[in-house]
């Protein structure tokens, strides 16, 4: 973990004294990204004709996580553990319901149709809300650690699967995106033995928060205040931007991995960020797909599998035998 160097901390303290009130509000607003807006369960699997069960799974540190188990269309011995991004939930993202969610993007992100693609293709699905998201319990002062706390949720879910009389006998794959990808990478680093039997992982849109803060602070005209953003994060009890990045733990990921990214993503404005994380993956078998012709991370990135399922399903079919 990096924390702030003495020089960067001194610069942040100086910026704290000299910044205008208007710019300080922008800085605080950016830091508040780690105080996730809760998305609500705006649709359920039965809307697409799927049966499902409500389950509650304890995180590795005991936080109750609300989840769905959705069996495959036909009896199957294959299981995909699916998680979500910030500030979403297992249903997706209700930006189409207006504010406050539309403040991120006024679009629907539909994960439920993605579960249908998986269950139709012969996979059972276990999907859950991270702590401080959806219907799961609050923890860590309501803050997101962008993987630094949420990895315990990934561990708790996998331990629950391994202890289950039916699911423990299944072939397991992962779909771990954005916050979920960063968290999964850290979970694999912390408990590698727990994930040795996982066949493969699809891991879309894994970011570093440095790239996100850089892009959004530039848009708001406060890019020079990156040290102060870090200080505000620390004062909230959260982690600095450098401490919240999938690249930190990508080396621990040894399983076959398929990543996809929006090349001209307006949330990062830096395709090198996604490429770096991919390059650092410890997997010998890995693929990176770039979504072209759009800047829309929410509309076109998180919905890509829902609209274009073949590439992801082909990857799972290759490794989930």
CSV table of C-alpha atoms in Angstrom, one decimal:
chain,number,residue,atom,x,y,z
A,1,UNK,CA,0.0,0.0,0.0
A,2,UNK,CA,1.3,3.4,-0.9
A,3,UNK,CA,-0.5,6.0,1.3
A,4,UNK,CA,0.8,9.6,0.6
A,5,UNK,CA,4.5,10.4,0.5
A,6,UNK,CA,5.6,13.2,2.8
A,7,UNK,CA,6.0,15.5,-0.3
A,8,UNK,CA,2.6,14.6,-1.7
A,9,UNK,CA,1.0,15.1,1.7
A,10,UNK,CA,2.7,18.5,2.1
A,11,UNK,CA,1.4,19.5,-1.3
A,12,UNK,CA,-2.1,18.4,-0.4
A,13,UNK,CA,-2.1,20.4,2.8
A,14,UNK,CA,-0.9,23.5,0.9
A,15,UNK,CA,-3.7,22.9,-1.7
A,16,UNK,CA,-6.2,22.6,1.1
A,17,UNK,CA,-5.3,26.1,2.2
A,18,UNK,CA,-5.3,27.8,-1.2
A,19,UNK,CA,-8.1,26.1,-3.2
A,20,UNK,CA,-11.2,28.1,-4.0
A,21,UNK,CA,-14.5,27.1,-2.2
A,22,UNK,CA,-16.0,26.2,-5.6
A,23,UNK,CA,-13.1,23.9,-6.6
A,24,UNK,CA,-13.0,22.4,-3.1
A,25,UNK,CA,-16.6,21.3,-3.6
A,26,UNK,CA,-15.6,19.6,-6.9
A,27,UNK,CA,-12.7,17.8,-5.1
A,28,UNK,CA,-15.0,16.6,-2.3
A,29,UNK,CA,-17.5,15.5,-4.9
A,30,UNK,CA,-14.9,13.4,-6.7
A,31,UNK,CA,-13.7,11.8,-3.5
A,32,UNK,CA,-17.4,10.9,-2.7
A,33,UNK,CA,-17.3,8.4,-5.6
A,34,UNK,CA,-16.2,5.9,-2.9
A,35,UNK,CA,-19.4,6.5,-0.9
A,36,UNK,CA,-21.6,4.4,-3.2
A,37,UNK,CA,-25.1,5.3,-4.2
A,38,UNK,CA,-27.2,2.3,-3.6
A,39,UNK,CA,-28.9,0.9,-6.7
A,40,UNK,CA,-32.2,-0.9,-6.0
A,41,UNK,CA,-33.5,-4.3,-7.3
A,42,UNK,CA,-35.5,-2.9,-10.2
A,43,UNK,CA,-36.1,-6.3,-11.9
A,44,UNK,CA,-35.8,-10.0,-11.0
A,45,UNK,CA,-35.0,-13.1,-13.0
A,46,UNK,CA,-38.6,-14.2,-13.3
A,47,UNK,CA,-39.2,-11.2,-15.6
A,48,UNK,CA,-37.2,-13.3,-18.2
A,49,UNK,CA,-38.9,-16.6,-17.2
A,50,UNK,CA,-36.1,-17.8,-15.0
A,51,UNK,CA,-36.6,-19.6,-11.7
A,52,UNK,CA,-34.5,-18.3,-8.8
A,53,UNK,CA,-33.9,-18.5,-5.1
A,54,UNK,CA,-33.1,-15.7,-2.6
A,55,UNK,CA,-30.1,-16.6,-0.5
A,56,UNK,CA,-28.0,-14.8,2.1
A,57,UNK,CA,-24.2,-15.4,2.1
A,58,UNK,CA,-21.8,-14.3,4.8
A,59,UNK,CA,-18.7,-12.4,3.7
A,60,UNK,CA,-15.4,-13.6,5.1
A,61,UNK,CA,-15.7,-11.0,7.8
A,62,UNK,CA,-19.4,-11.8,8.5
A,63,UNK,CA,-21.2,-9.1,6.5
A,64,UNK,CA,-24.5,-10.5,5.2
A,65,UNK,CA,-24.7,-10.5,1.4
A,66,UNK,CA,-28.0,-10.7,-0.4
A,67,UNK,CA,-27.9,-13.1,-3.5
A,68,UNK,CA,-29.8,-15.0,-6.1
A,69,UNK,CA,-29.2,-18.5,-7.2
A,70,UNK,CA,-30.5,-19.0,-10.7
A,71,UNK,CA,-30.5,-22.6,-12.0
A,72,UNK,CA,-29.7,-23.4,-15.6
A,73,UNK,CA,-32.5,-23.9,-18.1
A,74,UNK,CA,-31.5,-27.6,-18.1
A,75,UNK,CA,-29.9,-29.6,-15.2
A,76,UNK,CA,-26.2,-28.6,-15.1
A,77,UNK,CA,-23.1,-29.2,-13.1
A,78,UNK,CA,-21.5,-25.8,-14.1
A,79,UNK,CA,-21.7,-22.6,-12.0
A,80,UNK,CA,-20.8,-19.0,-12.8
A,81,UNK,CA,-20.3,-16.7,-9.8
A,82,UNK,CA,-21.3,-13.2,-11.1
A,83,UNK,CA,-20.6,-9.9,-9.4
A,84,UNK,CA,-21.2,-6.2,-10.2
A,85,UNK,CA,-19.7,-2.8,-10.5
A,86,UNK,CA,-20.0,0.3,-8.4
A,87,UNK,CA,-22.6,1.8,-7.8
A,88,UNK,CA,-24.7,-1.1,-9.2
A,89,UNK,CA,-26.4,-4.2,-7.7
A,90,UNK,CA,-27.1,-7.7,-8.9
A,91,UNK,CA,-30.1,-6.4,-11.0
A,92,UNK,CA,-27.8,-3.9,-12.8
A,93,UNK,CA,-28.2,-0.1,-12.7
A,94,UNK,CA,-31.4,2.0,-12.7
A,95,UNK,CA,-30.2,5.1,-14.4
A,96,UNK,CA,-33.4,5.1,-16.5
A,97,UNK,CA,-35.3,5.8,-13.3
A,98,UNK,CA,-33.9,9.3,-13.2
A,99,UNK,CA,-32.0,11.0,-10.4
A,100,UNK,CA,-30.0,10.3,-8.3
A,101,UNK,CA,-28.8,7.3,-10.5
A,102,UNK,CA,-29.0,9.3,-13.7
A,103,UNK,CA,-26.3,11.5,-12.3
A,104,UNK,CA,-23.9,8.7,-13.3
A,105,UNK,CA,-25.6,8.0,-16.6
A,106,UNK,CA,-29.3,8.0,-17.5
A,107,UNK,CA,-29.3,4.5,-18.8
A,108,UNK,CA,-30.5,1.0,-17.7
A,109,UNK,CA,-27.8,-1.6,-17.3
A,110,UNK,CA,-29.5,-5.0,-17.4
A,111,UNK,CA,-27.6,-7.8,-15.7
A,112,UNK,CA,-30.7,-10.0,-15.6
A,113,UNK,CA,-30.7,-10.5,-19.4
A,114,UNK,CA,-27.0,-11.6,-19.0
A,115,UNK,CA,-28.0,-14.3,-16.5
A,116,UNK,CA,-30.5,-15.5,-19.1
A,117,UNK,CA,-27.8,-15.8,-21.7
A,118,UNK,CA,-25.8,-17.9,-19.1
A,119,UNK,CA,-28.7,-20.1,-17.9
A,120,UNK,CA,-29.8,-20.7,-21.5
A,121,UNK,CA,-26.3,-21.8,-22.3
A,122,UNK,CA,-26.2,-24.4,-19.6
A,123,UNK,CA,-24.8,-22.5,-16.6
A,124,UNK,CA,-26.2,-22.1,-13.1
A,125,UNK,CA,-25.6,-18.6,-11.8
A,126,UNK,CA,-24.9,-17.3,-8.3
A,127,UNK,CA,-25.0,-13.5,-8.2
A,128,UNK,CA,-24.8,-11.2,-5.2
A,129,UNK,CA,-24.8,-7.6,-4.0
A,130,UNK,CA,-21.5,-6.3,-2.5
A,131,UNK,CA,-21.4,-4.7,0.9
A,132,UNK,CA,-22.9,-1.2,0.8
A,133,UNK,CA,-24.6,-2.1,-2.5
A,134,UNK,CA,-28.1,-3.3,-3.4
A,135,UNK,CA,-29.8,-5.0,-0.5
A,136,UNK,CA,-26.6,-6.2,1.3
A,137,UNK,CA,-25.6,-4.9,4.7
A,138,UNK,CA,-23.6,-1.7,5.3
A,139,UNK,CA,-20.0,-1.9,6.4
A,140,UNK,CA,-16.8,0.1,6.7
A,141,UNK,CA,-18.6,3.3,7.3
A,142,UNK,CA,-20.6,3.0,4.1
A,143,UNK,CA,-17.5,3.4,2.0
A,144,UNK,CA,-16.2,1.4,-0.8
A,145,UNK,CA,-12.6,0.3,-0.7
A,146,UNK,CA,-12.7,-0.6,-4.5
A,147,UNK,CA,-11.5,-4.1,-3.6
A,148,UNK,CA,-9.6,-3.4,-0.4
A,149,UNK,CA,-12.6,-4.5,1.7
A,150,UNK,CA,-14.8,-6.1,-0.9
A,151,UNK,CA,-12.3,-8.9,-1.6
A,152,UNK,CA,-13.7,-10.5,1.6
A,153,UNK,CA,-17.1,-10.7,-0.1
A,154,UNK,CA,-15.6,-12.7,-3.0
A,155,UNK,CA,-13.9,-15.0,-0.5
A,156,UNK,CA,-17.1,-15.5,1.5
A,157,UNK,CA,-19.1,-16.4,-1.5
A,158,UNK,CA,-16.5,-18.9,-2.7
A,159,UNK,CA,-16.3,-20.5,0.7
A,160,UNK,CA,-20.1,-20.7,0.8
A,161,UNK,CA,-20.1,-22.5,-2.6
A,162,UNK,CA,-17.3,-24.9,-1.5
A,163,UNK,CA,-19.3,-25.8,1.7
A,164,UNK,CA,-22.6,-26.3,-0.2
A,165,UNK,CA,-23.6,-30.0,-0.7
A,166,UNK,CA,-24.6,-29.4,-4.3
A,167,UNK,CA,-22.6,-26.4,-5.6
A,168,UNK,CA,-19.3,-27.7,-4.2
A,169,UNK,CA,-19.4,-30.5,-6.8
A,170,UNK,CA,-19.9,-28.1,-9.7
A,171,UNK,CA,-17.3,-26.7,-12.2
A,172,UNK,CA,-16.9,-23.0,-11.3
A,173,UNK,CA,-16.2,-20.0,-13.4
A,174,UNK,CA,-16.2,-16.3,-12.5
A,175,UNK,CA,-17.7,-13.2,-14.1
A,176,UNK,CA,-16.1,-10.3,-12.1
A,177,UNK,CA,-16.5,-6.8,-13.4
A,178,UNK,CA,-15.1,-3.4,-12.5
A,179,UNK,CA,-15.3,-3.2,-8.7
A,180,UNK,CA,-16.0,-6.9,-8.8
A,181,UNK,CA,-12.9,-7.5,-10.9
A,182,UNK,CA,-10.6,-5.5,-8.6
A,183,UNK,CA,-12.1,-7.3,-5.6
A,184,UNK,CA,-11.7,-10.7,-7.2
A,185,UNK,CA,-8.1,-10.1,-8.1
A,186,UNK,CA,-7.3,-9.1,-4.5
A,187,UNK,CA,-9.3,-12.2,-3.2
A,188,UNK,CA,-7.2,-14.5,-5.4
A,189,UNK,CA,-4.0,-12.8,-4.1
A,190,UNK,CA,-5.1,-13.2,-0.5
A,191,UNK,CA,-6.5,-16.7,-0.7
A,192,UNK,CA,-5.0,-18.4,-3.8
A,193,UNK,CA,-5.8,-21.9,-2.6
A,194,UNK,CA,-9.5,-21.0,-2.5
A,195,UNK,CA,-9.6,-20.3,-6.3
A,196,UNK,CA,-7.3,-23.0,-7.6
A,197,UNK,CA,-10.2,-25.0,-8.8
A,198,UNK,CA,-11.8,-22.1,-10.8
A,199,UNK,CA,-11.6,-22.9,-14.5
A,200,UNK,CA,-11.7,-19.3,-15.9
A,201,UNK,CA,-12.7,-15.7,-15.4
A,202,UNK,CA,-14.4,-13.1,-17.5
A,203,UNK,CA,-13.4,-9.7,-16.0
A,204,UNK,CA,-14.7,-6.7,-17.9
A,205,UNK,CA,-13.9,-3.0,-17.4
A,206,UNK,CA,-11.4,-3.4,-14.5
A,207,UNK,CA,-10.1,0.1,-13.7
A,208,UNK,CA,-7.6,1.9,-11.6
A,209,UNK,CA,-9.1,4.8,-9.6
A,210,UNK,CA,-6.2,7.0,-10.5
A,211,UNK,CA,-7.3,7.0,-14.2
A,212,UNK,CA,-10.9,7.7,-13.2
A,213,UNK,CA,-10.0,10.6,-10.9
A,214,UNK,CA,-7.6,11.9,-13.5
A,215,UNK,CA,-10.3,11.9,-16.2
A,216,UNK,CA,-13.1,13.5,-14.1
A,217,UNK,CA,-10.9,16.1,-12.4
A,218,UNK,CA,-9.7,17.2,-15.8
A,219,UNK,CA,-13.3,17.5,-17.0
A,220,UNK,CA,-14.1,19.6,-14.0
A,221,UNK,CA,-11.0,21.8,-14.2
A,222,UNK,CA,-9.4,20.6,-11.0
A,223,UNK,CA,-6.8,18.1,-12.3
A,224,UNK,CA,-4.0,19.8,-10.4
A,225,UNK,CA,-5.7,18.8,-7.1
A,226,UNK,CA,-5.0,15.0,-7.3
A,227,UNK,CA,-3.0,15.2,-4.0
A,228,UNK,CA,-5.9,16.9,-2.3
A,229,UNK,CA,-8.4,14.3,-3.6
A,230,UNK,CA,-6.1,11.6,-2.0
A,231,UNK,CA,-6.1,13.6,1.2
A,232,UNK,CA,-9.9,13.9,1.2
A,233,UNK,CA,-10.2,10.1,0.6
A,234,UNK,CA,-7.9,9.5,3.6
A,235,UNK,CA,-9.8,11.8,5.8
A,236,UNK,CA,-13.0,9.9,4.9
A,237,UNK,CA,-11.4,6.7,6.1
A,238,UNK,CA,-11.0,5.4,2.5
A,239,UNK,CA,-8.0,4.5,0.4
A,240,UNK,CA,-5.8,6.7,-1.9
A,241,UNK,CA,-6.3,6.4,-5.7
A,242,UNK,CA,-3.1,4.4,-6.1
A,243,UNK,CA,-4.3,1.9,-3.5
A,244,UNK,CA,-7.5,1.2,-5.5
A,245,UNK,CA,-6.4,-0.5,-8.7
A,246,UNK,CA,-6.8,-3.9,-10.2
A,247,UNK,CA,-3.3,-3.7,-11.5
A,248,UNK,CA,-2.0,-4.1,-8.0
A,249,UNK,CA,-3.1,-7.7,-7.7
A,250,UNK,CA,-3.4,-8.8,-11.4
A,251,UNK,CA,-0.2,-10.8,-11.1
A,252,UNK,CA,-2.0,-13.2,-8.8
A,253,UNK,CA,-4.6,-14.2,-11.4
A,254,UNK,CA,-3.4,-17.4,-13.0
A,255,UNK,CA,-6.6,-18.8,-14.4
A,256,UNK,CA,-7.6,-18.2,-18.1
A,257,UNK,CA,-9.0,-14.7,-18.2
A,258,UNK,CA,-11.0,-12.8,-20.8
A,259,UNK,CA,-11.1,-9.0,-20.3
A,260,UNK,CA,-13.0,-6.4,-22.3
A,261,UNK,CA,-12.7,-2.6,-22.2
A,262,UNK,CA,-14.2,0.4,-23.9
A,263,UNK,CA,-11.2,1.8,-25.8
A,264,UNK,CA,-12.3,5.4,-25.7
A,265,UNK,CA,-14.0,5.2,-22.3
A,266,UNK,CA,-15.1,8.6,-21.0
A,267,UNK,CA,-14.6,7.4,-17.5
A,268,UNK,CA,-10.9,6.8,-17.8
A,269,UNK,CA,-9.9,8.5,-21.2
A,270,UNK,CA,-6.9,6.3,-21.0
A,271,UNK,CA,-6.8,2.9,-22.9
A,272,UNK,CA,-3.3,2.3,-21.5
A,273,UNK,CA,-4.9,1.9,-18.1
A,274,UNK,CA,-6.9,-1.2,-19.1
A,275,UNK,CA,-4.0,-2.5,-21.2
A,276,UNK,CA,-1.6,-2.2,-18.2
A,277,UNK,CA,-3.9,-4.3,-16.0
A,278,UNK,CA,-4.3,-6.9,-18.8
A,279,UNK,CA,-0.5,-7.1,-19.3
A,280,UNK,CA,0.1,-7.7,-15.6
A,281,UNK,CA,-2.3,-10.6,-15.4
A,282,UNK,CA,-0.4,-13.7,-14.3
A,283,UNK,CA,-2.5,-16.0,-16.6
A,284,UNK,CA,-0.7,-17.7,-19.5
A,285,UNK,CA,-4.0,-17.9,-21.4
A,286,UNK,CA,-5.6,-14.4,-21.5
A,287,UNK,CA,-7.6,-12.4,-24.1
A,288,UNK,CA,-8.4,-8.7,-24.3
A,289,UNK,CA,-11.3,-7.4,-26.4
A,290,UNK,CA,-11.7,-3.7,-27.2
A,291,UNK,CA,-15.2,-2.2,-27.6
A,292,UNK,CA,-14.9,0.4,-30.4
A,293,UNK,CA,-16.9,3.3,-31.7
A,294,UNK,CA,-18.3,4.5,-28.3
A,295,UNK,CA,-17.2,6.4,-25.2
A,296,UNK,CA,-20.0,5.1,-23.1
A,297,UNK,CA,-18.8,2.9,-20.3
A,298,UNK,CA,-22.2,2.5,-18.7
A,299,UNK,CA,-24.4,2.2,-21.8
A,300,UNK,CA,-22.2,0.2,-24.0
A,301,UNK,CA,-19.6,-1.4,-21.7
A,302,UNK,CA,-21.6,-3.0,-19.0
A,303,UNK,CA,-24.4,-3.9,-21.4
A,304,UNK,CA,-22.1,-5.4,-24.0
A,305,UNK,CA,-22.4,-9.0,-22.9
A,306,UNK,CA,-26.2,-8.6,-22.7
A,307,UNK,CA,-26.3,-7.4,-26.4
A,308,UNK,CA,-23.4,-9.4,-27.8
A,309,UNK,CA,-23.2,-12.7,-25.8
A,310,UNK,CA,-21.4,-14.9,-28.2
A,311,UNK,CA,-17.8,-14.0,-27.5
A,312,UNK,CA,-18.2,-14.4,-23.7
A,313,UNK,CA,-20.2,-17.6,-24.1
A,314,UNK,CA,-17.6,-19.0,-26.4
A,315,UNK,CA,-14.9,-18.3,-23.9
A,316,UNK,CA,-16.8,-20.0,-21.1
A,317,UNK,CA,-17.5,-23.0,-23.4
A,318,UNK,CA,-13.8,-23.3,-24.1
A,319,UNK,CA,-12.7,-23.6,-20.4
A,320,UNK,CA,-15.8,-24.8,-18.5
A,321,UNK,CA,-15.7,-28.3,-20.0
